[in-house]
Tab-separated table of C-alpha atoms in Angstrom:
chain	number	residue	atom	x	y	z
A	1	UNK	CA	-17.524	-2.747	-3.889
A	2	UNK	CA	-14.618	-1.477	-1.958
A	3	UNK	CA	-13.238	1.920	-2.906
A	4	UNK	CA	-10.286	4.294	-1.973
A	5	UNK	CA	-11.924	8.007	-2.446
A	6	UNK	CA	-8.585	10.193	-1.932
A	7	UNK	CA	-8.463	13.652	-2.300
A	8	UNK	CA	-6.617	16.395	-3.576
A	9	UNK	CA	-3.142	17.061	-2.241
A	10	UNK	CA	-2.282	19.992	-4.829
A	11	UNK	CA	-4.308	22.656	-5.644
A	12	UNK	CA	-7.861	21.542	-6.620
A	13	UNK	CA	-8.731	21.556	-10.078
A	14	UNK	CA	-12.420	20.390	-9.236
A	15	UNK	CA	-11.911	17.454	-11.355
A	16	UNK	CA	-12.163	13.749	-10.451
A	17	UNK	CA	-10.398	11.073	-12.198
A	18	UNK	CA	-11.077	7.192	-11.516
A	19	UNK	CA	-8.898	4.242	-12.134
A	20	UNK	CA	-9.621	0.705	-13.282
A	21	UNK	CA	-7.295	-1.938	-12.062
A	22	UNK	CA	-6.091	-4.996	-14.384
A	23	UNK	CA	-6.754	-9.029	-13.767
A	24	UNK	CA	-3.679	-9.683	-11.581
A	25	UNK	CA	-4.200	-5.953	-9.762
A	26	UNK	CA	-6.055	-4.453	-7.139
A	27	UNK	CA	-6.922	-0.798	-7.152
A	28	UNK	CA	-3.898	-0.298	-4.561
A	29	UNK	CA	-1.345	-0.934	-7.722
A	30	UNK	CA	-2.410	2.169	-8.872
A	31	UNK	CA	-0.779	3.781	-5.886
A	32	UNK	CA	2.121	6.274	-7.316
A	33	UNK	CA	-0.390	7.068	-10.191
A	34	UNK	CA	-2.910	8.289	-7.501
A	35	UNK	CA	-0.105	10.303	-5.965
A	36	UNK	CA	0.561	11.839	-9.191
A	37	UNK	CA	-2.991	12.409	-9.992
A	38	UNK	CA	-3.657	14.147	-6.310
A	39	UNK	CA	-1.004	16.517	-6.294
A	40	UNK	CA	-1.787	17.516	-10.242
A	41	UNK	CA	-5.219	18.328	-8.010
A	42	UNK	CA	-7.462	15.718	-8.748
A	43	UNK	CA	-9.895	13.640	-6.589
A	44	UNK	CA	-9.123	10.285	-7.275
A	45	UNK	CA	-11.305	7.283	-7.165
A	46	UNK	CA	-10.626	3.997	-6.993
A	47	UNK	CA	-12.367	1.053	-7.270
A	48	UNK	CA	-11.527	-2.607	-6.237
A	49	UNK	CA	-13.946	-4.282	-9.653
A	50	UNK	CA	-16.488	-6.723	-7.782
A	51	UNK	CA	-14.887	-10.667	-7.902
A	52	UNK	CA	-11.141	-9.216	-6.999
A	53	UNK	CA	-9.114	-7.675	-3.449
A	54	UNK	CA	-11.240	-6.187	-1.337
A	55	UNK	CA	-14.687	-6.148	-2.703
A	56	UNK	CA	-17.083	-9.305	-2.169
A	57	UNK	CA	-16.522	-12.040	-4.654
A	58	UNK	CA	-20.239	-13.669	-5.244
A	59	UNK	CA	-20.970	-16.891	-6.743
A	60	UNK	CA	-23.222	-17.113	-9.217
A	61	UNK	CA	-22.333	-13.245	-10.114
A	62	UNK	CA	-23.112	-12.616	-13.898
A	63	UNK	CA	-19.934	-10.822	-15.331
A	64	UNK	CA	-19.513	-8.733	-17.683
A	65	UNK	CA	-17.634	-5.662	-18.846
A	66	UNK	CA	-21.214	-3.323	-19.662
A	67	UNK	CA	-22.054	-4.819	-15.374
A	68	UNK	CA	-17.959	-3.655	-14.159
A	69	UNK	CA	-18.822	-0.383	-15.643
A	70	UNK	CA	-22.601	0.030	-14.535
A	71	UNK	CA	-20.712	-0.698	-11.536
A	72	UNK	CA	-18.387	2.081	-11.289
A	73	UNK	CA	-21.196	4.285	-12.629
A	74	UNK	CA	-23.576	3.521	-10.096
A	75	UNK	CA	-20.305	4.395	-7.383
A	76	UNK	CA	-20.283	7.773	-8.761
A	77	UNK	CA	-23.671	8.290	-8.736
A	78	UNK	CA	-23.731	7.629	-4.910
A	79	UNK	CA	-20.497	9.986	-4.351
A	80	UNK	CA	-22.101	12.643	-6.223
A	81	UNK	CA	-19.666	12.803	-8.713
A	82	UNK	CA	-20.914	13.592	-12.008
A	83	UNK	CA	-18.312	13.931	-15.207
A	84	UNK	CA	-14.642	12.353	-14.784
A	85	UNK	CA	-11.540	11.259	-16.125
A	86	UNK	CA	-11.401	7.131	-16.680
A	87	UNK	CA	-8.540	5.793	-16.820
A	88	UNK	CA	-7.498	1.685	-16.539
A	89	UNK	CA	-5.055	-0.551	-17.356
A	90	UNK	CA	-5.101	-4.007	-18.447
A	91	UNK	CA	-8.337	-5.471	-18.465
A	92	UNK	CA	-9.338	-2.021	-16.558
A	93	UNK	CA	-8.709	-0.845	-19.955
A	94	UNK	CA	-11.071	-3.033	-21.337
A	95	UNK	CA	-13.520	-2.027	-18.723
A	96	UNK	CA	-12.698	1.885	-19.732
A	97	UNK	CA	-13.516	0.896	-23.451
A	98	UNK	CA	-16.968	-0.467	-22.687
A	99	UNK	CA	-17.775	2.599	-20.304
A	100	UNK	CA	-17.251	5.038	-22.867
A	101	UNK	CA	-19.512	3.487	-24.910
A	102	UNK	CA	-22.019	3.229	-22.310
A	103	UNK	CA	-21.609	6.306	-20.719
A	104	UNK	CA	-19.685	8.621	-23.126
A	105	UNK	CA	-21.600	12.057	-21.700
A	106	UNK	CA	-19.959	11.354	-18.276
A	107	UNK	CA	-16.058	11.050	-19.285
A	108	UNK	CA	-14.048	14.552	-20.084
A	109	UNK	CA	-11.701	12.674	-21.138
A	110	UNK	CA	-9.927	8.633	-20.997
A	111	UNK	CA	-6.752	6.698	-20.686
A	112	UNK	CA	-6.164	3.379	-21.798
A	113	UNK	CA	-2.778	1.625	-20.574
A	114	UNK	CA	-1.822	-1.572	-22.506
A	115	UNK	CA	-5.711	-3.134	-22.638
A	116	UNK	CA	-6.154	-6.568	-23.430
A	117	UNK	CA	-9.332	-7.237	-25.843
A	118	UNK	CA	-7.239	-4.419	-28.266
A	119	UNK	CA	-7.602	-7.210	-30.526
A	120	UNK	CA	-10.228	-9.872	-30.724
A	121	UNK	CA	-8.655	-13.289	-29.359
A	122	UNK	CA	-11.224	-16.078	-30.474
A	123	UNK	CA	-11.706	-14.356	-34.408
A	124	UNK	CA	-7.744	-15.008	-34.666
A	125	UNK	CA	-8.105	-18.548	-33.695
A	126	UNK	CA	-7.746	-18.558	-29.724
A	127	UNK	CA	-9.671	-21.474	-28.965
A	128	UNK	CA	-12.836	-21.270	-26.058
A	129	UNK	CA	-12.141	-23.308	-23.344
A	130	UNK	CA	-14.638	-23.953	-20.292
A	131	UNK	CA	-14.745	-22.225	-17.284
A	132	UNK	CA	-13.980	-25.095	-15.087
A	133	UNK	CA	-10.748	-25.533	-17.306
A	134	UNK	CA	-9.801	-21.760	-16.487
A	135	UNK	CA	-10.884	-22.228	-12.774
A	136	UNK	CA	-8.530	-25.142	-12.162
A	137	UNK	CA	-5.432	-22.899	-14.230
A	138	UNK	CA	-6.608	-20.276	-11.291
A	139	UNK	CA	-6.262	-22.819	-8.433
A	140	UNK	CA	-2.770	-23.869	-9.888
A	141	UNK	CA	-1.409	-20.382	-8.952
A	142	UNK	CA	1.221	-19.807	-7.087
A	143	UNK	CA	4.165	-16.898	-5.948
A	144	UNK	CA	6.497	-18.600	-8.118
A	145	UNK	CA	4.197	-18.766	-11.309
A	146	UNK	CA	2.609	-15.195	-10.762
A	147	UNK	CA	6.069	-13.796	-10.739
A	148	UNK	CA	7.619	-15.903	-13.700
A	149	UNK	CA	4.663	-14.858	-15.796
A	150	UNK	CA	5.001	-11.396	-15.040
A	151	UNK	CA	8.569	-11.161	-15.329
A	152	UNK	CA	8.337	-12.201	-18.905
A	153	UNK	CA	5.287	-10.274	-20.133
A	154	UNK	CA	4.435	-7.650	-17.759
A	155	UNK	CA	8.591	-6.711	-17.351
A	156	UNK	CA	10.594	-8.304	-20.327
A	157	UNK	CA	12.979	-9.760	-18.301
A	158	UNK	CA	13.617	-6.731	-16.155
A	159	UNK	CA	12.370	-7.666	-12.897
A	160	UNK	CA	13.019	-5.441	-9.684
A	161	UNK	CA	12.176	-7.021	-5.847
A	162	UNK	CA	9.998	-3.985	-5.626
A	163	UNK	CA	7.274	-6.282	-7.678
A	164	UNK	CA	7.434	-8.669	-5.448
A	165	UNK	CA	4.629	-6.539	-3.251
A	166	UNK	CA	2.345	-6.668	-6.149
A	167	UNK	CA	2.437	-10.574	-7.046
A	168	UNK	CA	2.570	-11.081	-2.714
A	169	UNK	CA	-0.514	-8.719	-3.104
A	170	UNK	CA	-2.712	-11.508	-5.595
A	171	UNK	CA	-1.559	-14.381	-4.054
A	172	UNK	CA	-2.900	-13.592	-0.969
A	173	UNK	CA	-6.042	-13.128	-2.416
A	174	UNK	CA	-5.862	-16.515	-4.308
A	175	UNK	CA	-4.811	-18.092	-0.932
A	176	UNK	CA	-7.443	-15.875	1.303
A	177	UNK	CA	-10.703	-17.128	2.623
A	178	UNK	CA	-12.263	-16.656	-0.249
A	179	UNK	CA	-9.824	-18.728	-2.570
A	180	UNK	CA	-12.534	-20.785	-3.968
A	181	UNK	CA	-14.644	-17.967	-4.849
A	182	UNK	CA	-12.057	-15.347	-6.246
A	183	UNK	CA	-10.928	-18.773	-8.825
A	184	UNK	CA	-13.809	-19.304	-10.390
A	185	UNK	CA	-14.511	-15.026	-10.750
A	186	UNK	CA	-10.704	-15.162	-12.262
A	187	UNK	CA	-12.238	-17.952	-15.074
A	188	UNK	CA	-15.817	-16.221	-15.612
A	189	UNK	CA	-13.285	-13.055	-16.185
A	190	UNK	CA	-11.407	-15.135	-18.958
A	191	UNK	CA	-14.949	-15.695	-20.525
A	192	UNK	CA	-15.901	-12.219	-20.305
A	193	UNK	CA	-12.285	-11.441	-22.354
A	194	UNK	CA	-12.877	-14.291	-25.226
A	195	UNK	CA	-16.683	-14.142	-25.612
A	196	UNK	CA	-17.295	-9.859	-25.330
A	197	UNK	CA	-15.102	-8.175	-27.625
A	198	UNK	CA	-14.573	-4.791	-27.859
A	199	UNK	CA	-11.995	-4.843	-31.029
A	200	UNK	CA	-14.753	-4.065	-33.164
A	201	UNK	CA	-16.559	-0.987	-31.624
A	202	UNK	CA	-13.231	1.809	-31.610
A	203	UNK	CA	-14.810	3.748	-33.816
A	204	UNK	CA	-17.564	4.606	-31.909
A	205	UNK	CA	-15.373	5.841	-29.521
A	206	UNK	CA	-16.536	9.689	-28.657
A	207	UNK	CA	-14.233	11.153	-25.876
A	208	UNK	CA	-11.279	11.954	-26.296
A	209	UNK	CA	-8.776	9.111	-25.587
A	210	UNK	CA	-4.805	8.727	-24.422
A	211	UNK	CA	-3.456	5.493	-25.691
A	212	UNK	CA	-0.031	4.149	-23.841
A	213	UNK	CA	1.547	1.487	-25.235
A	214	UNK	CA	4.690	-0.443	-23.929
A	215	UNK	CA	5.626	-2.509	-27.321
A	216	UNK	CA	7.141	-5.045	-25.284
A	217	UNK	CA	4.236	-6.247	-23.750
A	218	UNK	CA	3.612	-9.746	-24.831
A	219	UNK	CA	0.266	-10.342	-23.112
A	220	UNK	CA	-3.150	-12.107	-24.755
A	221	UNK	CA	-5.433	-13.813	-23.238
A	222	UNK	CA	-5.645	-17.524	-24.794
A	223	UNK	CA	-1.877	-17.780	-25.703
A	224	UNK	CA	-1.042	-20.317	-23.071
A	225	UNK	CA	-3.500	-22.898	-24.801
A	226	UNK	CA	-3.180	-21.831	-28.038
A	227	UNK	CA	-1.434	-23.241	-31.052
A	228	UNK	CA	1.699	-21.940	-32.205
A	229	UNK	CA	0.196	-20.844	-35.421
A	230	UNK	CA	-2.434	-18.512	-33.541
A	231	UNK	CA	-0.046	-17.208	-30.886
A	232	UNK	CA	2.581	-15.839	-33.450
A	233	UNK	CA	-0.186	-13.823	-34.640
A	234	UNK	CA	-0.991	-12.194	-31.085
A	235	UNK	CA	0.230	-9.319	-29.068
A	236	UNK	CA	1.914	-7.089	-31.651
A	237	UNK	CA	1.415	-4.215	-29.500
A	238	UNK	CA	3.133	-1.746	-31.997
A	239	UNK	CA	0.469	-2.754	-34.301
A	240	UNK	CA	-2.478	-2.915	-32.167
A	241	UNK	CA	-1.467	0.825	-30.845
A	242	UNK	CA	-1.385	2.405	-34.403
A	243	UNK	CA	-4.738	0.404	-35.523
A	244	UNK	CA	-6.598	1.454	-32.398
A	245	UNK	CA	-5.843	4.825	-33.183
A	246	UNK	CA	-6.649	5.075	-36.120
A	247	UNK	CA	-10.271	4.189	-35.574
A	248	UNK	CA	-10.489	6.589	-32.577
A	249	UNK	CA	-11.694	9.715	-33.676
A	250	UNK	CA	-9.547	11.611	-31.198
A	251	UNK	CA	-6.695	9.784	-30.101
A	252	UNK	CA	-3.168	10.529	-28.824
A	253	UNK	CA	-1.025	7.241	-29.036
A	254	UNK	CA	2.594	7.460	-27.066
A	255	UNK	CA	5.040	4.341	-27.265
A	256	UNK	CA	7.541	3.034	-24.642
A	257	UNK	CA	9.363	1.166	-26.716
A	258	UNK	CA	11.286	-0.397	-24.024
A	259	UNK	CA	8.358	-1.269	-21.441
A	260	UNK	CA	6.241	-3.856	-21.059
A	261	UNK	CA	2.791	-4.551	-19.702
A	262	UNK	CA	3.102	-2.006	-17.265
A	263	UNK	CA	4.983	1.073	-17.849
A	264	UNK	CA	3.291	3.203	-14.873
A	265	UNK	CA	5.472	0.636	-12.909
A	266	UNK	CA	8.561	-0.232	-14.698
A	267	UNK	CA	9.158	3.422	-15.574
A	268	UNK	CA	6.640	5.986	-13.351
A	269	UNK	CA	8.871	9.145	-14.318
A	270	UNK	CA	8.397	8.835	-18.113
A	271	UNK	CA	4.513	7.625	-17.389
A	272	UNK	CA	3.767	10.443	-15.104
A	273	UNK	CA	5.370	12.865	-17.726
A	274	UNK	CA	3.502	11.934	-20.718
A	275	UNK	CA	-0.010	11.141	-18.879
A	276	UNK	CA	0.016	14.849	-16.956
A	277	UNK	CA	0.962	16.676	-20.086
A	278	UNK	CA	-1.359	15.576	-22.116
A	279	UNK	CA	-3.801	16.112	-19.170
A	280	UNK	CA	-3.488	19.796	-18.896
A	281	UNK	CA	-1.964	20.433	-22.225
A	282	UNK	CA	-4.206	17.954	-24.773
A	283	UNK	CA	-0.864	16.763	-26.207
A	284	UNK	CA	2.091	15.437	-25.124
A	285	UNK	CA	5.538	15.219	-26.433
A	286	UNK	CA	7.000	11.567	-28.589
A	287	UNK	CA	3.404	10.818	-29.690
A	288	UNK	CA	1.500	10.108	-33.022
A	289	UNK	CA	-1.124	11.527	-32.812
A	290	UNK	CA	-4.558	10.866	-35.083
């Protein structure tokens, strides 16, 4: 599994903090968070999940999101690194979900940023299709149709060239050597998201958790190939945020209401501002808190 390990650029605090990266990421997205996160003093860890960028991407591999987070467990373990701060986005935040339940003595404390599996896709009628079905959706990608998908859910309509490096970033891994191999990991990732929900286990949620939500964000997994019906009843990301937290015993929840998908990319400043404070502080300001 291939890792950045960066270190403090501020004054240590002698805390570590790892990131998960989402579907159509690598860990290097993260990369102005990890600035952030180094000169607030933290060693920062970062993790390319097995299947995607840099790490090998093995056929035959049996995902799933308790493995991705044995995974990054079993990094730390070899670093020496014993409690941190998880933090992920996307289906990272998925990933962070299913580590705190599986670790939940290790984490001081956990960010989720815009998660898919916030809501459980098949019980509200997303169909299940096969994995060769997903695979050949994979092979279909291309610049054009990474960026036209993003642009609509990840940035509302609000695109800046600067994203171009992150969608030049994927589709060189979909066009790289191991094309083939990082496909069919993309569809046995779209299995993992339909057939291992974690909508139903918040409440057993023990650290204490940051929830950031941009209510734009239109993402679901299923929603291309879904009925009309189903799909108007998905991605209500307002409503997911304040039903998440209230089943998480100790939750902050903070909105962008103007931000999409992403928010630590379409707006850093406000990101930074609200994820730091509530870092050193325990609260942050604009939240509801439960």
């Amino acid at each position: 599994m291939a890792f950045m390990d960066v270190a403090p650029t501020g004054t240590p605090n002698n805390k570590t903090a790892i990131l998960f990266h989402g579907n159509f990421f690598c860990g290097a997205t993260w990369n102005e968070t990890i600035h952030v996160l180094a000169q607030t003093g933290y060693r920062v860890i970062v993790p390319d999940h097995i299947g995607y960028c840099k790490s090998t991407k093995p056929v035959g591999y049996q995902f799933s999101l308790a493995q991705l987070a044995t995974n990054a467990r079993s990094l730390l373990d070899t670093l020496g690194i014993g409690n941190v701060t998880v933090m992920g986005h996307s289906f990272g935040g998925t990933v962070t979900f299913r580590y705190a339940l599986m670790f939940p003595e290790s984490i001081d404390e956990m960010v989720v940023v815009n998660a898919v599996g916030l809501e459980d896709y098949v019980a509200k009628g997303v169909p299940w299709i096969t994995i060769e079905t997903s695979y050949a959706t994979s092979l279909a990608s291309t610049f054009e149709s990474v960026q036209a998908y993003e642009n609509m859910t990840y940035y509302v309509g609000q695109w800046e060239d600067a994203y171009d490096v992150w969608v030049q970033m994927v589709i060189d891994v979909f066009y790289g050597t191991k094309r083939d191999d990082f496909c069919w990991n993309q569809a046995q990732i779209v299995d993992v998201v339909l057939n291992q929900p974690i909508a139903h286990e918040f409440a057993n949620v023990q650290p204490r958790l940051l929830l950031m939500i941009g209510e734009k964000d239109t993402t679901a997994i299923g929603k291309t190939w879904a009925p009309p019906s189903v799909v108007a009843t998905l991605a209500n990301f307002t409503a997911l945020g304040l039903d998440v937290s209230a089943q998480v015993p100790n939750c902050t929840l903070v909105f962008f209401p103007e931000l999409g998908h992403t928010p630590q990319i379409s707006d850093p400043v406000a990101f930074h501002a609200a994820l730091i404070e509530w870092l050193t502080t325990g609260t942050t300001n604009s939240t509801i808190q439960s």
